[in-house]
Short mmCIF file of C-alpha atoms in Angstrom, two decimals:
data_model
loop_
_atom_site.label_atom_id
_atom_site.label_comp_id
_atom_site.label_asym_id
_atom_site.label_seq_id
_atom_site.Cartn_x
_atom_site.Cartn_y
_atom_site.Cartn_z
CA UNK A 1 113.97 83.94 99.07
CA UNK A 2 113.61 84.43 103.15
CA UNK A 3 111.06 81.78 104.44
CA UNK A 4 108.28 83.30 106.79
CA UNK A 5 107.72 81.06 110.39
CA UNK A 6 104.51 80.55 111.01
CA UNK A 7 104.30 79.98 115.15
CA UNK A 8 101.24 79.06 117.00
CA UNK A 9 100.75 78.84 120.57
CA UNK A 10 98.25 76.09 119.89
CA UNK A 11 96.80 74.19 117.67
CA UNK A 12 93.63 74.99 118.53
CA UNK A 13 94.91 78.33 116.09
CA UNK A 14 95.39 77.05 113.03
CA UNK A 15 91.42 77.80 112.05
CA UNK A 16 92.91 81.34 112.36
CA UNK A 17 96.70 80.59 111.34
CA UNK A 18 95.56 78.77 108.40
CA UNK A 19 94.75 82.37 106.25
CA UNK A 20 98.65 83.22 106.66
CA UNK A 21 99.46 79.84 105.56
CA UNK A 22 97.09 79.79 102.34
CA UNK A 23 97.99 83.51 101.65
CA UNK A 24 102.08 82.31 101.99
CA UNK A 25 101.48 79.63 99.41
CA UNK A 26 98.91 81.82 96.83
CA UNK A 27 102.24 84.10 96.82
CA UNK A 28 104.86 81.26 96.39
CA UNK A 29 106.53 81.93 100.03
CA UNK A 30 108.34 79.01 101.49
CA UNK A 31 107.36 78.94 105.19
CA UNK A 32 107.28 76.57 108.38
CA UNK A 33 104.72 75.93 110.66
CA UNK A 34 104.86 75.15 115.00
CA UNK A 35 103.31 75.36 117.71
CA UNK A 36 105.21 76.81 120.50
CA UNK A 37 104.35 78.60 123.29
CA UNK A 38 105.38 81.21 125.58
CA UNK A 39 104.56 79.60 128.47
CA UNK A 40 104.17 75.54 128.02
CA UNK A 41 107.69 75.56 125.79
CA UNK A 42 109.65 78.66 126.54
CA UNK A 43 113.04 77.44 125.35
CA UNK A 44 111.95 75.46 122.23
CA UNK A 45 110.39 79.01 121.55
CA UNK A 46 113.53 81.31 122.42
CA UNK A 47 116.06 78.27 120.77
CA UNK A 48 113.88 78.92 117.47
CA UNK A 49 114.10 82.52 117.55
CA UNK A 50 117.74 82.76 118.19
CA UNK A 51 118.26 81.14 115.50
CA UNK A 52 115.94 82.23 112.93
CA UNK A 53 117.91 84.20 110.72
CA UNK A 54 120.76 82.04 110.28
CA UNK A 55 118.23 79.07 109.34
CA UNK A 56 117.20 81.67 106.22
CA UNK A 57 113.57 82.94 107.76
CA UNK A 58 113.22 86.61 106.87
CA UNK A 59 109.77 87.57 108.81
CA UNK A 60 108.31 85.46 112.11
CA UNK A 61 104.00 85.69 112.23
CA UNK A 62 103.35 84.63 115.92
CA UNK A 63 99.42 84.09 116.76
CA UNK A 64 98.34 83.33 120.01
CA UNK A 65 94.85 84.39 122.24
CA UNK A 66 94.09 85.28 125.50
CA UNK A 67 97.59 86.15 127.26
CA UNK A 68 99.21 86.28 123.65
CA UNK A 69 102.65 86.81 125.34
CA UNK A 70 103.96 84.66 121.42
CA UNK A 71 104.67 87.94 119.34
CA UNK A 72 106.40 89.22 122.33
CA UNK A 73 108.62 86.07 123.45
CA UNK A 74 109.67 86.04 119.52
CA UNK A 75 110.62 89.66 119.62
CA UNK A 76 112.44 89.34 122.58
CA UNK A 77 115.01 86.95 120.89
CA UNK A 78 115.27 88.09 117.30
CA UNK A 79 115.77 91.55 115.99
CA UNK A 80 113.83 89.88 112.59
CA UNK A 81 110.26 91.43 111.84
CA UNK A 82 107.94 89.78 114.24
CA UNK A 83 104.12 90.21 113.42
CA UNK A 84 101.73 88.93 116.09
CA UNK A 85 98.33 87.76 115.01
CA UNK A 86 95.82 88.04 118.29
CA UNK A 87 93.32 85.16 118.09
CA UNK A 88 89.65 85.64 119.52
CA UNK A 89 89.16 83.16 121.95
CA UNK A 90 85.92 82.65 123.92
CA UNK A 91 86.92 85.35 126.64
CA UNK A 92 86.63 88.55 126.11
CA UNK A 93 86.62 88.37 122.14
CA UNK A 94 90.37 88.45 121.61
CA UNK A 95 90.80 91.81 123.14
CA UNK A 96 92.83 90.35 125.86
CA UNK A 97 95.02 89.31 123.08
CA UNK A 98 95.19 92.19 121.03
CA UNK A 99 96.05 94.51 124.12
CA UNK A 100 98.60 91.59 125.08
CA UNK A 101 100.43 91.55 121.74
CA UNK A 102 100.15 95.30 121.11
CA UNK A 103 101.16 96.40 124.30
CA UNK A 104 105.12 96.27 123.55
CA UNK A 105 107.92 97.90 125.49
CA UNK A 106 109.78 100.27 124.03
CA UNK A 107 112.81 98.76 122.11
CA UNK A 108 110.87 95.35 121.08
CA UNK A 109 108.67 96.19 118.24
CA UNK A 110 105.57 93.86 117.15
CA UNK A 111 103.56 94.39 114.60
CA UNK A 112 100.31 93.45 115.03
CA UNK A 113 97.51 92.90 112.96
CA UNK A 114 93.21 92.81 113.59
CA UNK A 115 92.14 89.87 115.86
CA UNK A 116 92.28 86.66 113.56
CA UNK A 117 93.79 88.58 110.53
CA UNK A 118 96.23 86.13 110.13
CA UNK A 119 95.56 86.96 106.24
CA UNK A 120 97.33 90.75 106.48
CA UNK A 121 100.11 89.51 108.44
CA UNK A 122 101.05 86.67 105.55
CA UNK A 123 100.89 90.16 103.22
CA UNK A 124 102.53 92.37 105.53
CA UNK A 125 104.81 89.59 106.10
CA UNK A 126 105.26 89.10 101.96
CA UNK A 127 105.35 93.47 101.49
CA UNK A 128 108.75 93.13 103.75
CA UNK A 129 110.23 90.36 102.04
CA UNK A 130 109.31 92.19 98.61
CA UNK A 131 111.85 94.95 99.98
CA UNK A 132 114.61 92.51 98.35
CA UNK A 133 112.42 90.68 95.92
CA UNK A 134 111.39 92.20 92.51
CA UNK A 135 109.74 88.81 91.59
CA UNK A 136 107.60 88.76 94.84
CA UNK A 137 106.76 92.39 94.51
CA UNK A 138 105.21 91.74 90.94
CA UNK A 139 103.04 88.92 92.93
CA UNK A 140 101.84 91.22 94.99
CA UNK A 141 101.15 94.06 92.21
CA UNK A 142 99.54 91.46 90.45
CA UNK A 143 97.41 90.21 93.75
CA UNK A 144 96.29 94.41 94.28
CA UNK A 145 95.31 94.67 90.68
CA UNK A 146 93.04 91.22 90.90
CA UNK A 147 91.25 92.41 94.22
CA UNK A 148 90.95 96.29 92.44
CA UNK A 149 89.40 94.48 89.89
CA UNK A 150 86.83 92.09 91.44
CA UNK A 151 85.88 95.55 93.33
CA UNK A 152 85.05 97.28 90.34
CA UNK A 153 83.02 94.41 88.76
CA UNK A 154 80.88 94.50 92.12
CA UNK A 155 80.56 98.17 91.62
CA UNK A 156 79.65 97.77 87.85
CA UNK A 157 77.38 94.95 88.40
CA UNK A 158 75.59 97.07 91.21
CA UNK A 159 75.43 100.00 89.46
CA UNK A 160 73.78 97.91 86.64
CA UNK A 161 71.42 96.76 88.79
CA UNK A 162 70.09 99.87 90.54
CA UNK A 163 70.40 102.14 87.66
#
């Protein structure tokens, strides 16, 4: 199986990055975790990129606030799936970083998720590696029908109540 990278631009992020990194281990994903960042450590973050794919990762998550130039520094050396995760940060409410990371030129591609959803990107990063992976595909069949589920026991359990 494709490991995911899991790249911070701090660690003041992992509150955030954590989500990914518990939703990459509910669904048996191997993955790594740094922090790099755009600006501080430019090369250790275009060295890992370049060679991403040939050390086995299959999808890069990238969460950074404020400037949130990550996703973009990512996509810029790797043609792999790069998924940025904007983190709020006490200006402006992580807008700055959502427009940042969403804000891509044409021909570098980011997908990005809500501000701190760091949760969807581990599944949007585990729905691309399912492309190739029957056994991670049943995961996350299995992970929809537990979440339709717990929905409908709300529902019964409301309607139960108010009936």
């Amino acid at each position: 199986m494709k490991k995911v990278a899991v790249i911070m631009g701090s660690d003041s992020d992992l509150p955030v990055v954590e989500k990914a990194i518990d939703q990459l281990r509910a669904l048996e994903i191997p993955f790594v975790v740094h922090v790099y960042s755009a600006h501080r450590t430019p090369e250790q973050a275009r060295a890992f990129a370049l060679g991403a794919r040939a050390a086995g990762f299959g999808v890069i998550l990238a969460a950074a606030g404020k400037a949130a130039h990550l996703a973009g520094a990512f996509a810029a050396n790797t043609t792999l799936p790069v998924i940025g995760i904007p983190v709020k940060s006490s200006t402006l409410d992580g807008l700055d970083a959502l427009l940042s990371t969403v804000q891509m030129p044409s021909g570098l591609p980011v997908a990005t998720v809500a501000i701190d959803g760091a949760k969807n990107a581990a599944l949007l990063a585990a729905q691309i590696l399912a492309v190739e992976d029957a056994d991670l595909a049943g995961r996350l069949d299995a992970l929809r029908a537990a979440d339709r589920e717990a929905v409908l026991k709300k529902d019964a359990a409301l309607c139960e109540k108010y009936s």
